Amino acid sequence: MIHHHALRVYFADTDAGGMVYHANYLVFAERARSEALRDLGAPHAELMGQYGLILVVRGAEIDYQAPARLDDWLDVTSEVTDIGGATVRLRQSVMRDGRLLVVMTLRLGCLRLADQRPARLPQRWRAAMERMRQSGDAAGGREWGG
Amino acid sequence: MIHHHALRVYFADTDAGGMVYHANYLVFAERARSEALRDLGAPHAELMGQYGLILVVRGAEIDYQAPARLDDWLDVTSEVTDIGGATVRLRQSVMRDGRLLVVMTLRLGCLRLADQRPARLPQRWRAAMERMRQSGDAAGGREWGG
Amino acid sequence: MIHHHALRVYFADTDAGGMVYHANYLVFAERARSEALRDLGAPHAELMGQYGLILVVRGAEIDYQAPARLDDWLDVTSEVTDIGGATVRLRQSVMRDGRLLVVMTLRLGCLRLADQRPARLPQRWRAAMERMRQSGDAAGGREWGG
Amino acid sequence: MIHHHALRVYFADTDAGGMVYHANYLVFAERARSEALRDLGAPHAELMGQYGLILVVRGAEIDYQAPARLDDWLDVTSEVTDIGGATVRLRQSVMRDGRLLVVMTLRLGCLRLADQRPARLPQRWRAAMERMRQSGDAAGGREWGG
């Protein structure tokens, strides 16, 4: 299952090179996977408020293929590729009109806010992540989100 | 006419105080008035690309009444209150569930990108601004956007 | 006493108009007054950690007179103009080579983190603010910081 | 040669998790390598203004080992590891009190602003990059910057 989140590029996202500032694709990715989790009934603020847990980015690989620009309407996809005890891997992409602009591979870890120690994902978030996991069958991944 | 733009608060918008970082309400306001202008057929990128003009913020007054937080779903309103030759004044507000959080009064100026000199707004942008102007009649302002 | 803080403009601070994004002058101002308070022995993290208090921006007026650009070396000044029980007013300016670019008037409030209620400034922070207060005598303000 | 750039963490850099927002380490890295190039006589604004060229990030790998927090005083190191015709690889790290917090491996490309095509680095920037290249000899890298 590949989740889609659409967003617009504003001045705040760009830099003096006339393109989206490179760090901001990580911001776009955060928005997209937050909406994916929310759509699956596992919003981030609840993870913090009810469980004292937080999902943090532990690693990122970003491949910038083409720039996004002011006023672009972008499609940010999210799919989970691997789920461990306290770790989740995602592949997130930024596209414009079907053209791939940026590909990100992220490793998230679940931490206890109180002491920053790794913690297992609560069942509701784990279930949401499972549903975001890339389908391995011949039919390919289904698409959702909006 | 009051334009409405809805947006979500993500981690990127917040700070270690647990609230939206105060400068980011200006970012929210930029998003909202960009969408208002786009809805009226006057997108910002076209103003730059076709006319070599840019709308810049010349002045801002911000009144912070209550904080927005992670995962909040906010309503950002935009209304034009005054239109001069090369200047426009707007009132923009950020609300959550009908409660006013932040009120901003902004003064925008139209500049030529080449030499940063003030320039008159092209007719299409002026017309859009006129339609965003607050209705002064007894019926009160109409609401639009989404 | 007017505190001075110097900083460089990087790509992250700019936008596609080729200038510093307007909201980022508030970021520059936060850096400058944080360093002013730190220089006076009243760092912000300690206010949060030891007292459970936070200084938040309650109001801002910003007058943009000329733009800062990539690689500019800026001087950000901070002076306290008024101190109340739980409120402080500052005047902060951004200058380049002695030319005034942006003037900000800020109203800060001291809040308890636990319940967001107004709280009196602890003595150490109040004393620091007093020392940042604009001198009203004929001799004019002294300059400090770096 | 390893360049060092020191910076402070402010509220603007943090998020509601109480730590530096993960995308902002890329911002810290941009500041540090800009200062390294400037120290070597190759400032970025001149590359744009005089040559119509820009250095953009084409790829990034980030390994987050421990979080930075509000008021932290960080040391951001920059060293060039490889130089191609239109590409440069750097290793940049963020440290606090000698402890490694975040390691970034970045691939930069030189582009013509006019058409976004790859372009060879001008000699002055190439020479600066050469001087930032990691020393491979037994003596190890020298340290500079401030």
Coordinates of C-alpha atoms in Angstrom, one line a residue:
Chain A
M1 CA 0.0 0.0 0.0
I2 CA 1.4 3.3 -1.0
H3 CA 0.0 6.4 0.7
H4 CA -0.3 9.7 -1.2
H5 CA -0.2 13.1 0.3
A6 CA -0.5 16.3 -1.9
L7 CA 1.1 19.6 -1.0
R8 CA 1.9 23.0 -2.5
V9 CA 5.3 24.6 -2.6
Y10 CA 5.3 28.1 -1.0
F11 CA 8.0 30.8 -0.6
A12 CA 8.8 29.5 2.9
D13 CA 9.9 26.2 1.3
T14 CA 12.3 27.7 -1.3
D15 CA 15.7 29.3 -1.2
A16 CA 17.7 31.9 -3.2
G17 CA 18.6 29.3 -5.8
G18 CA 14.9 29.4 -6.8
M19 CA 14.3 25.8 -5.8
V20 CA 12.9 24.0 -2.7
Y21 CA 15.6 24.1 0.0
H22 CA 17.1 20.6 0.2
A23 CA 16.3 20.0 3.9
N24 CA 12.6 20.8 3.3
Y25 CA 12.0 17.5 1.5
L26 CA 12.4 15.9 4.9
V27 CA 9.7 18.2 6.2
F28 CA 7.4 17.2 3.3
A29 CA 8.1 13.6 4.2
E30 CA 7.2 14.1 7.8
R31 CA 3.9 15.7 6.8
A32 CA 3.1 12.8 4.5
R33 CA 3.8 10.0 6.9
S34 CA 2.0 11.8 9.7
E35 CA -1.1 11.9 7.5
A36 CA -0.6 8.3 6.5
L37 CA -0.6 7.3 10.2
R38 CA -3.5 9.6 11.0
D39 CA -5.5 8.0 8.2
L40 CA -4.8 4.6 9.7
G41 CA -6.1 5.8 13.2
A42 CA -2.6 6.2 14.7
P43 CA -1.9 10.0 15.0
H44 CA 1.4 11.2 16.4
A45 CA 0.2 13.5 19.1
E46 CA -1.7 10.6 20.7
L47 CA 1.4 8.5 20.7
M48 CA 3.1 11.2 22.7
G49 CA 0.2 12.2 24.9
Q50 CA -1.1 8.7 25.8
Y51 CA 2.0 6.5 25.7
G52 CA 4.8 9.0 26.3
L53 CA 6.4 7.7 23.1
I54 CA 7.8 9.4 20.1
L55 CA 8.8 8.3 16.6
V56 CA 12.1 9.8 15.7
V57 CA 14.2 9.7 12.5
R58 CA 17.3 7.6 13.2
G59 CA 18.7 7.5 9.6
A60 CA 17.9 9.0 6.2
E61 CA 19.2 8.6 2.7
I62 CA 18.0 11.2 0.2
D63 CA 18.5 11.1 -3.5
Y64 CA 17.7 14.5 -5.2
Q65 CA 17.0 13.9 -8.9
A66 CA 15.2 17.1 -9.9
P67 CA 14.2 20.2 -8.1
A68 CA 10.7 21.3 -7.1
R69 CA 9.8 25.0 -7.4
L70 CA 7.5 27.7 -6.1
D71 CA 3.8 26.9 -6.6
D72 CA 4.5 23.3 -7.6
W73 CA 1.8 20.8 -6.6
L74 CA 3.6 17.8 -5.3
D75 CA 2.6 14.2 -4.5
V76 CA 4.5 12.7 -1.6
T77 CA 4.3 8.9 -1.3
S78 CA 4.9 6.8 1.8
E79 CA 5.4 3.1 2.1
V80 CA 6.7 1.0 4.9
T81 CA 9.4 -1.5 3.8
D82 CA 10.4 -3.1 7.0
I83 CA 9.1 -3.3 10.6
G84 CA 11.3 -4.4 13.6
G85 CA 10.7 -4.3 17.3
A86 CA 11.4 -0.6 17.8
T87 CA 12.3 0.4 14.3
V88 CA 10.5 1.0 11.0
R89 CA 11.8 1.6 7.6
L90 CA 10.0 3.7 5.0
R91 CA 10.5 4.7 1.4
Q92 CA 9.1 8.1 0.6
S93 CA 9.1 9.9 -2.7
V94 CA 8.3 13.3 -4.0
M95 CA 6.8 13.5 -7.4
R96 CA 5.4 16.2 -9.7
D97 CA 3.1 15.2 -12.5
G98 CA 4.3 11.6 -12.2
R99 CA 8.0 12.6 -12.4
L100 CA 10.2 11.5 -9.6
L101 CA 12.0 14.4 -8.0
V102 CA 13.3 13.1 -4.7
V103 CA 13.6 9.6 -3.1
M104 CA 14.1 9.2 0.6
T105 CA 14.7 6.1 2.6
L106 CA 14.1 6.6 6.3
R107 CA 14.7 4.6 9.4
L108 CA 12.4 5.6 12.4
G109 CA 12.9 4.5 15.9
C110 CA 10.3 4.6 18.8
L111 CA 11.6 6.2 21.9
R112 CA 10.3 6.8 25.4
L113 CA 10.1 10.6 25.9
A114 CA 11.1 10.4 29.5
D115 CA 14.5 8.8 29.0
Q116 CA 15.0 8.6 25.3
R117 CA 15.3 4.8 25.4
P118 CA 14.1 2.6 22.6
A119 CA 10.6 1.3 23.1
R120 CA 8.4 -1.2 21.3
L121 CA 5.7 0.4 19.1
P122 CA 2.2 0.2 20.7
Q123 CA -0.1 -2.2 18.8
R124 CA -2.2 0.4 17.2
W125 CA 0.9 2.1 15.6
R126 CA 2.4 -1.3 14.7
A127 CA -0.9 -2.3 13.0
A128 CA -0.9 1.0 11.0
M129 CA 2.7 0.4 9.9
E130 CA 1.9 -3.1 8.8
R131 CA -0.9 -1.7 6.6
M132 CA 1.6 0.8 5.1
R133 CA 4.0 -2.0 4.3
Q134 CA 4.8 -2.5 0.7
S135 CA 2.8 -5.3 -0.9
G136 CA 5.2 -8.1 -2.1
D137 CA 2.7 -9.9 -4.3
A138 CA 2.5 -9.8 -8.1
A139 CA -0.4 -7.4 -8.1
G140 CA 1.8 -4.7 -6.7
G141 CA 0.9 -2.1 -4.1
R142 CA -2.5 -0.5 -3.8
E143 CA -2.7 3.3 -3.6
W144 CA -4.5 5.4 -1.1
G145 CA -4.5 8.7 0.7
G146 CA -5.3 12.1 -1.0
Chain B
M1 CA -15.1 38.1 1.5
I2 CA -13.1 36.0 4.0
H3 CA -11.0 33.2 2.5
H4 CA -10.4 30.1 4.6
H5 CA -7.4 27.8 4.3
A6 CA -7.1 24.7 6.5
L7 CA -3.8 23.2 7.6
R8 CA -2.3 20.7 10.0
V9 CA 0.5 21.3 12.5
Y10 CA 3.5 19.0 12.2
F11 CA 6.7 18.6 14.2
A12 CA 8.5 20.9 11.8
D13 CA 6.2 23.7 12.9
T14 CA 6.7 23.3 16.6
D15 CA 9.5 24.1 19.1
A16 CA 10.8 22.7 22.4
G17 CA 8.2 24.7 24.3
G18 CA 5.6 22.2 22.8
M19 CA 3.8 24.9 20.8
V20 CA 4.0 26.2 17.2
Y21 CA 7.1 28.4 16.9
H22 CA 6.0 32.0 16.8
A23 CA 7.6 32.8 13.4
N24 CA 5.7 30.0 11.8
Y25 CA 2.3 31.8 11.9
L26 CA 3.7 34.1 9.3
V27 CA 4.5 30.9 7.2
F28 CA 0.9 29.8 7.7
A29 CA -0.3 33.2 6.6
E30 CA 1.8 33.1 3.5
R31 CA 0.3 29.7 2.6
A32 CA -3.3 30.9 3.1
R33 CA -3.0 34.1 1.1
S34 CA -1.2 32.3 -1.7
E35 CA -4.1 29.9 -1.9
A36 CA -6.6 32.8 -1.8
L37 CA -4.8 34.5 -4.7
R38 CA -4.6 31.2 -6.6
D39 CA -8.3 30.5 -6.1
L40 CA -8.9 33.9 -7.7
G41 CA -6.8 33.1 -10.7
A42 CA -3.8 35.2 -9.6
P43 CA -1.0 32.7 -8.6
H44 CA 2.3 34.0 -7.2
A45 CA 4.7 32.1 -9.5
E46 CA 2.9 33.7 -12.5
L47 CA 3.4 37.2 -11.1
M48 CA 7.1 36.5 -10.9
G49 CA 7.5 34.6 -14.2
Q50 CA 5.3 36.7 -16.5
Y51 CA 5.6 40.1 -14.9
G52 CA 8.9 40.1 -13.1
L53 CA 7.1 41.3 -10.0
I54 CA 6.9 40.0 -6.5
L55 CA 4.7 40.7 -3.5
V56 CA 6.8 41.2 -0.4
V57 CA 5.8 41.7 3.2
R58 CA 6.6 45.3 4.2
G59 CA 5.1 45.3 7.6
A60 CA 3.4 42.9 10.1
E61 CA 1.6 43.1 13.4
I62 CA 1.1 39.9 15.2
D63 CA -1.0 39.3 18.3
Y64 CA -0.5 35.9 19.8
Q65 CA -3.6 35.0 22.0
A66 CA -3.3 31.3 22.4
P67 CA -0.9 28.6 21.2
A68 CA -1.5 26.0 18.5
R69 CA 0.0 22.6 19.1
L70 CA 1.2 19.4 17.3
D71 CA -1.6 17.8 15.2
D72 CA -3.9 20.8 15.5
W73 CA -6.2 21.3 12.5
L74 CA -6.1 25.1 11.9
D75 CA -8.3 27.5 9.9
V76 CA -6.3 30.4 8.5
T77 CA -8.4 33.3 7.2
S78 CA -7.4 36.0 4.8
E79 CA -9.2 39.3 4.0
V80 CA -7.9 42.3 2.2
T81 CA -8.7 45.5 4.2
D82 CA -7.1 48.2 1.9
I83 CA -5.6 48.4 -1.6
G84 CA -3.3 51.2 -2.7
G85 CA -1.3 51.7 -5.8
A86 CA 1.5 49.3 -4.9
T87 CA 0.4 48.3 -1.4
V88 CA -2.2 45.9 0.0
R89 CA -3.2 45.4 3.6
L90 CA -4.6 42.2 4.8
R91 CA -6.0 40.8 8.1
Q92 CA -5.2 37.2 8.6
S93 CA -6.2 35.0 11.5
V94 CA -5.4 31.5 12.8
M95 CA -8.3 29.7 14.5
R96 CA -8.8 26.3 16.0
D97 CA -12.4 25.0 16.4
G98 CA -13.6 28.6 16.1
R99 CA -11.3 29.9 18.7
L100 CA -9.0 32.8 17.7
L101 CA -5.3 31.9 18.3
V102 CA -3.3 34.5 16.4
V103 CA -4.3 37.7 14.5
M104 CA -1.9 39.2 11.9
T105 CA -2.2 42.5 10.1
L106 CA 0.1 42.5 7.1
R107 CA 1.2 45.2 4.6
L108 CA 2.3 43.8 1.3
G109 CA 4.2 45.8 -1.4
C110 CA 4.6 44.9 -5.1
L111 CA 8.2 45.2 -6.2
R112 CA 10.0 44.7 -9.5
L113 CA 12.4 41.8 -9.1
A114 CA 15.0 43.4 -11.3
D115 CA 15.6 46.5 -9.2
Q116 CA 13.4 46.0 -6.1
R117 CA 11.5 49.2 -6.9
P118 CA 7.8 49.6 -6.0
A119 CA 5.5 48.7 -8.9
R120 CA 1.8 48.8 -9.5
L121 CA 0.0 45.5 -9.2
P122 CA -1.1 44.1 -12.6
Q123 CA -4.8 44.2 -13.2
R124 CA -5.4 40.5 -12.5
W125 CA -3.8 40.6 -9.1
R126 CA -5.6 43.9 -8.3
A127 CA -8.9 42.4 -9.2
A128 CA -8.2 39.3 -7.0
M129 CA -7.3 41.6 -4.1
E130 CA -10.5 43.6 -4.7
R131 CA -12.5 40.4 -4.4
M132 CA -10.7 39.6 -1.1
R133 CA -11.5 43.0 0.3
Q134 CA -13.7 42.9 3.4
S135 CA -17.3 43.7 2.7
G136 CA -18.4 46.8 4.5
D137 CA -22.1 46.4 4.0
A138 CA -24.6 45.3 6.5
A139 CA -24.7 41.7 5.2
G140 CA -21.2 41.1 6.5
G141 CA -18.4 39.2 4.7
R142 CA -19.1 36.1 2.7
E143 CA -16.9 33.1 3.4
W144 CA -15.1 31.0 0.8
G145 CA -12.0 28.8 0.3
G146 CA -11.5 25.3 1.8
Chain C
M1 CA 22.4 49.2 26.9
I2 CA 22.1 47.8 23.4
H3 CA 23.3 44.2 22.8
H4 CA 24.8 43.3 19.4
H5 CA 24.7 39.8 17.9
A6 CA 26.3 39.1 14.5
L7 CA 25.1 36.4 12.1
R8 CA 25.5 35.3 8.5
V9 CA 22.7 34.7 6.0
Y10 CA 22.7 31.2 4.5
F11 CA 20.5 29.6 1.8
A12 CA 18.2 28.2 4.5
D13 CA 17.3 31.7 5.5
T14 CA 16.4 32.9 2.0
D15 CA 13.5 32.3 -0.4
A16 CA 12.9 32.2 -4.2
G17 CA 12.6 36.0 -4.2
G18 CA 16.4 36.0 -3.6
M19 CA 16.0 37.7 -0.2
V20 CA 15.8 36.6 3.4
Y21 CA 12.3 35.1 4.0
H22 CA 10.3 37.6 6.0
A23 CA 9.5 35.3 8.9
N24 CA 13.2 34.5 9.5
Y25 CA 13.9 38.0 10.9
L26 CA 11.9 36.8 13.9
V27 CA 14.3 33.8 14.1
F28 CA 17.3 36.1 13.9
A29 CA 15.7 38.2 16.8
E30 CA 15.2 35.0 18.9
R31 CA 18.9 34.1 18.5
A32 CA 20.0 37.7 19.4
R33 CA 18.0 38.0 22.6
S34 CA 18.9 34.5 23.6
E35 CA 22.5 35.4 23.4
A36 CA 21.9 38.7 25.2
L37 CA 20.2 36.8 28.1
R38 CA 23.0 34.2 28.1
D39 CA 25.7 36.9 28.3
L40 CA 23.9 38.3 31.3
G41 CA 23.8 34.9 33.1
A42 CA 20.2 34.1 32.3
P43 CA 20.1 31.3 29.7
H44 CA 16.8 30.2 28.3
A45 CA 17.2 26.4 28.8
E46 CA 17.8 27.0 32.5
L47 CA 14.6 29.0 32.8
M48 CA 12.8 26.0 31.5
G49 CA 14.8 23.3 33.3
Q50 CA 15.0 24.8 36.7
Y51 CA 11.9 27.0 37.0
G52 CA 9.5 25.3 34.6
L53 CA 9.0 28.7 32.9
I54 CA 9.2 29.8 29.4
L55 CA 9.4 33.2 27.7
V56 CA 7.0 33.3 24.8
V57 CA 6.4 36.0 22.2
R58 CA 2.9 37.6 22.8
G59 CA 3.1 40.3 20.3
A60 CA 5.3 41.5 17.4
E61 CA 5.4 44.5 15.2
I62 CA 7.8 44.2 12.2
D63 CA 8.8 47.0 9.8
Y64 CA 10.7 45.7 6.8
Q65 CA 12.7 48.6 5.3
A66 CA 15.3 46.8 3.1
P67 CA 16.0 43.2 2.4
A68 CA 19.0 41.1 3.6
R69 CA 20.5 38.7 1.1
L70 CA 22.6 35.5 0.9
D71 CA 26.0 35.8 2.6
D72 CA 25.1 39.1 4.2
W73 CA 26.8 39.6 7.6
L74 CA 24.1 41.1 9.8
D75 CA 24.1 42.9 13.2
V76 CA 21.1 42.2 15.3
T77 CA 20.5 44.5 18.2
S78 CA 18.4 44.0 21.3
E79 CA 17.3 46.4 23.9
V80 CA 14.6 46.1 26.6
T81 CA 12.2 49.1 26.6
D82 CA 9.8 48.1 29.3
I83 CA 9.5 45.5 32.1
G84 CA 6.2 44.6 33.8
G85 CA 5.4 41.8 36.2
A86 CA 5.2 39.0 33.7
T87 CA 5.8 41.0 30.5
V88 CA 8.9 42.5 28.8
R89 CA 9.0 44.7 25.7
L90 CA 12.1 44.7 23.4
R91 CA 13.2 46.7 20.4
Q92 CA 15.3 44.6 18.1
S93 CA 16.8 45.7 14.8
V94 CA 18.6 44.0 11.9
M95 CA 21.4 46.1 10.3
R96 CA 24.0 45.6 7.6
D97 CA 27.0 47.9 7.4
G98 CA 25.2 50.3 9.7
R99 CA 22.1 50.4 7.5
L100 CA 18.8 49.6 9.2
L101 CA 17.0 46.7 7.4
V102 CA 14.3 45.6 9.8
V103 CA 12.9 46.9 13.0
M104 CA 11.0 44.7 15.4
T105 CA 9.1 45.5 18.6
L106 CA 8.3 42.4 20.6
R107 CA 6.3 41.8 23.7
L108 CA 7.3 38.7 25.7
G109 CA 5.4 37.0 28.4
C110 CA 6.6 34.6 31.0
L111 CA 4.5 31.4 31.3
R112 CA 4.5 28.3 33.4
L113 CA 5.1 25.4 31.1
A114 CA 2.8 23.1 33.1
D115 CA -0.4 25.1 32.6
Q116 CA 0.6 28.0 30.3
R117 CA -0.4 30.5 32.9
P118 CA 1.4 33.9 33.2
A119 CA 4.1 33.8 35.8
R120 CA 6.5 36.4 37.3
L121 CA 10.0 36.4 35.9
P122 CA 12.5 34.9 38.3
Q123 CA 14.9 37.5 39.8
R124 CA 17.9 36.4 37.7
W125 CA 16.0 36.9 34.4
R126 CA 14.4 40.2 35.7
A127 CA 17.9 41.5 36.6
A128 CA 19.2 40.6 33.1
M129 CA 16.2 42.3 31.5
E130 CA 16.8 45.4 33.6
R131 CA 20.4 45.5 32.4
M132 CA 19.2 45.3 28.8
R133 CA 16.8 48.2 29.3
Q134 CA 17.4 51.2 27.2
S135 CA 19.2 53.9 29.0
G136 CA 17.1 57.0 29.2
D137 CA 19.8 59.4 30.3
A138 CA 21.5 62.0 28.1
A139 CA 24.6 59.8 27.6
G140 CA 22.6 57.4 25.5
G141 CA 22.8 53.6 25.4
R142 CA 26.0 51.8 25.8
E143 CA 26.8 49.0 23.3
W144 CA 27.9 45.4 24.2
G145 CA 27.8 41.9 22.9
G146 CA 29.7 40.5 19.9
Chain D
M1 CA 41.9 19.1 6.9
I2 CA 38.8 19.2 9.0
H3 CA 37.0 22.5 9.3
H4 CA 35.2 23.3 12.5
H5 CA 32.1 25.6 12.8
A6 CA 30.5 26.3 16.2
L7 CA 26.8 27.1 16.6
R8 CA 24.2 27.4 19.3
V9 CA 20.8 25.6 19.3
Y10 CA 17.8 28.0 19.6
F11 CA 14.1 27.4 19.9
A12 CA 13.7 27.8 16.1
D13 CA 15.9 24.7 15.6
T14 CA 13.9 22.4 18.0
D15 CA 10.6 20.7 17.8
A16 CA 7.9 19.5 20.3
G17 CA 9.9 16.4 21.0
G18 CA 12.3 18.7 22.9
M19 CA 15.2 18.0 20.5
V20 CA 16.6 19.5 17.3
Y21 CA 14.3 18.8 14.4
H22 CA 15.9 16.1 12.3
A23 CA 15.9 18.2 9.0
N24 CA 17.8 21.0 10.7
Y25 CA 21.1 19.1 10.9
L26 CA 21.2 19.6 7.1
V27 CA 20.8 23.4 7.8
F28 CA 23.7 23.2 10.3
A29 CA 25.8 21.4 7.7
E30 CA 25.0 24.1 5.1
R31 CA 26.2 26.8 7.5
A32 CA 29.4 24.9 8.3
R33 CA 30.5 24.2 4.7
S34 CA 29.6 27.7 3.6
E35 CA 31.9 29.1 6.3
A36 CA 34.6 26.6 5.3
L37 CA 34.4 27.7 1.7
R38 CA 34.3 31.4 2.8
D39 CA 37.4 30.9 5.0
L40 CA 39.2 29.5 1.9
G41 CA 38.2 32.5 -0.2
A42 CA 35.4 30.9 -2.1
P43 CA 32.1 32.3 -0.8
H44 CA 28.8 31.0 -2.2
A45 CA 27.2 34.3 -3.2
E46 CA 30.2 35.1 -5.4
L47 CA 29.8 31.7 -7.2
M48 CA 26.2 32.7 -8.0
G49 CA 26.8 36.3 -8.8
Q50 CA 30.0 36.1 -10.8
Y51 CA 29.8 32.7 -12.4
G52 CA 26.0 32.0 -12.5
L53 CA 26.7 28.7 -10.8
I54 CA 25.3 27.1 -7.7
L55 CA 26.4 24.2 -5.5
V56 CA 23.3 22.0 -4.8
V57 CA 22.9 18.9 -2.7
R58 CA 22.4 15.9 -4.9
G59 CA 22.5 13.2 -2.2
A60 CA 22.6 12.9 1.5
E61 CA 23.0 10.1 4.0
I62 CA 22.3 11.0 7.6
D63 CA 23.0 8.9 10.7
Y64 CA 21.4 10.3 13.9
Q65 CA 23.2 8.9 16.9
A66 CA 22.1 11.2 19.7
P67 CA 19.9 14.3 19.9
A68 CA 21.0 17.9 20.3
R69 CA 18.9 20.1 22.5
L70 CA 18.0 23.7 23.2
D71 CA 21.0 25.9 24.2
D72 CA 23.5 23.2 23.1
W73 CA 26.8 24.6 21.8
L74 CA 27.6 22.4 18.8
D75 CA 30.8 21.8 16.7
V76 CA 30.0 21.1 13.1
T77 CA 32.9 19.6 11.1
S78 CA 33.4 19.5 7.3
E79 CA 35.8 17.6 5.3
V80 CA 35.9 16.9 1.6
T81 CA 36.3 13.2 0.8
D82 CA 36.2 13.2 -3.0
I83 CA 36.2 15.7 -5.9
G84 CA 35.0 14.9 -9.4
G85 CA 34.5 17.2 -12.4
A86 CA 31.2 18.6 -11.3
T87 CA 30.7 16.7 -8.0
V88 CA 32.1 16.9 -4.5
R89 CA 31.6 14.6 -1.6
L90 CA 31.8 15.7 2.0
R91 CA 31.6 14.2 5.4
Q92 CA 30.1 16.5 8.0
S93 CA 29.5 15.7 11.7
V94 CA 27.8 17.4 14.5
M95 CA 29.4 17.0 17.9
R96 CA 28.8 18.3 21.5
D97 CA 31.6 18.2 23.9
G98 CA 33.5 15.8 21.7
R99 CA 30.5 13.4 21.5
L100 CA 29.3 12.5 18.0
L101 CA 25.6 13.3 17.6
V102 CA 25.0 13.2 13.8
V103 CA 27.1 12.1 10.8
M104 CA 26.2 13.3 7.3
T105 CA 27.7 12.2 4.0
L106 CA 26.7 14.7 1.3
R107 CA 27.2 14.7 -2.5
L108 CA 27.2 18.2 -4.0
G109 CA 26.8 19.1 -7.6
C110 CA 27.7 22.3 -9.4
L111 CA 24.9 23.6 -11.7
R112 CA 24.4 26.5 -14.1
L113 CA 21.6 28.6 -12.6
A114 CA 20.3 29.5 -16.1
D115 CA 19.5 26.0 -17.3
Q116 CA 20.3 23.7 -14.2
R117 CA 22.8 21.8 -16.2
P118 CA 25.9 20.3 -14.5
A119 CA 29.0 22.6 -14.8
R120 CA 32.6 22.3 -13.8
L121 CA 33.6 24.0 -10.6
P122 CA 35.6 27.2 -11.2
Q123 CA 39.2 26.9 -10.2
R124 CA 38.9 29.0 -7.0
W125 CA 36.1 26.7 -5.6
R126 CA 37.9 23.6 -6.8
A127 CA 41.1 24.7 -5.0
A128 CA 39.1 25.4 -1.8
M129 CA 37.6 22.0 -2.0
E130 CA 41.0 20.4 -2.5
R131 CA 42.2 22.1 0.7
M132 CA 39.2 20.7 2.5
R133 CA 40.0 17.2 1.3
Q134 CA 40.6 14.7 4.0
S135 CA 44.3 14.0 4.4
G136 CA 45.1 10.4 3.7
D137 CA 48.6 10.3 5.1
A138 CA 49.7 8.8 8.4
A139 CA 49.7 12.2 10.2
G140 CA 45.9 12.4 9.9
G141 CA 43.8 15.5 9.2
R142 CA 44.7 19.0 10.5
E143 CA 42.0 21.0 12.2
W144 CA 41.0 24.5 11.4
G145 CA 38.1 27.0 11.4
G146 CA 36.5 28.4 14.5

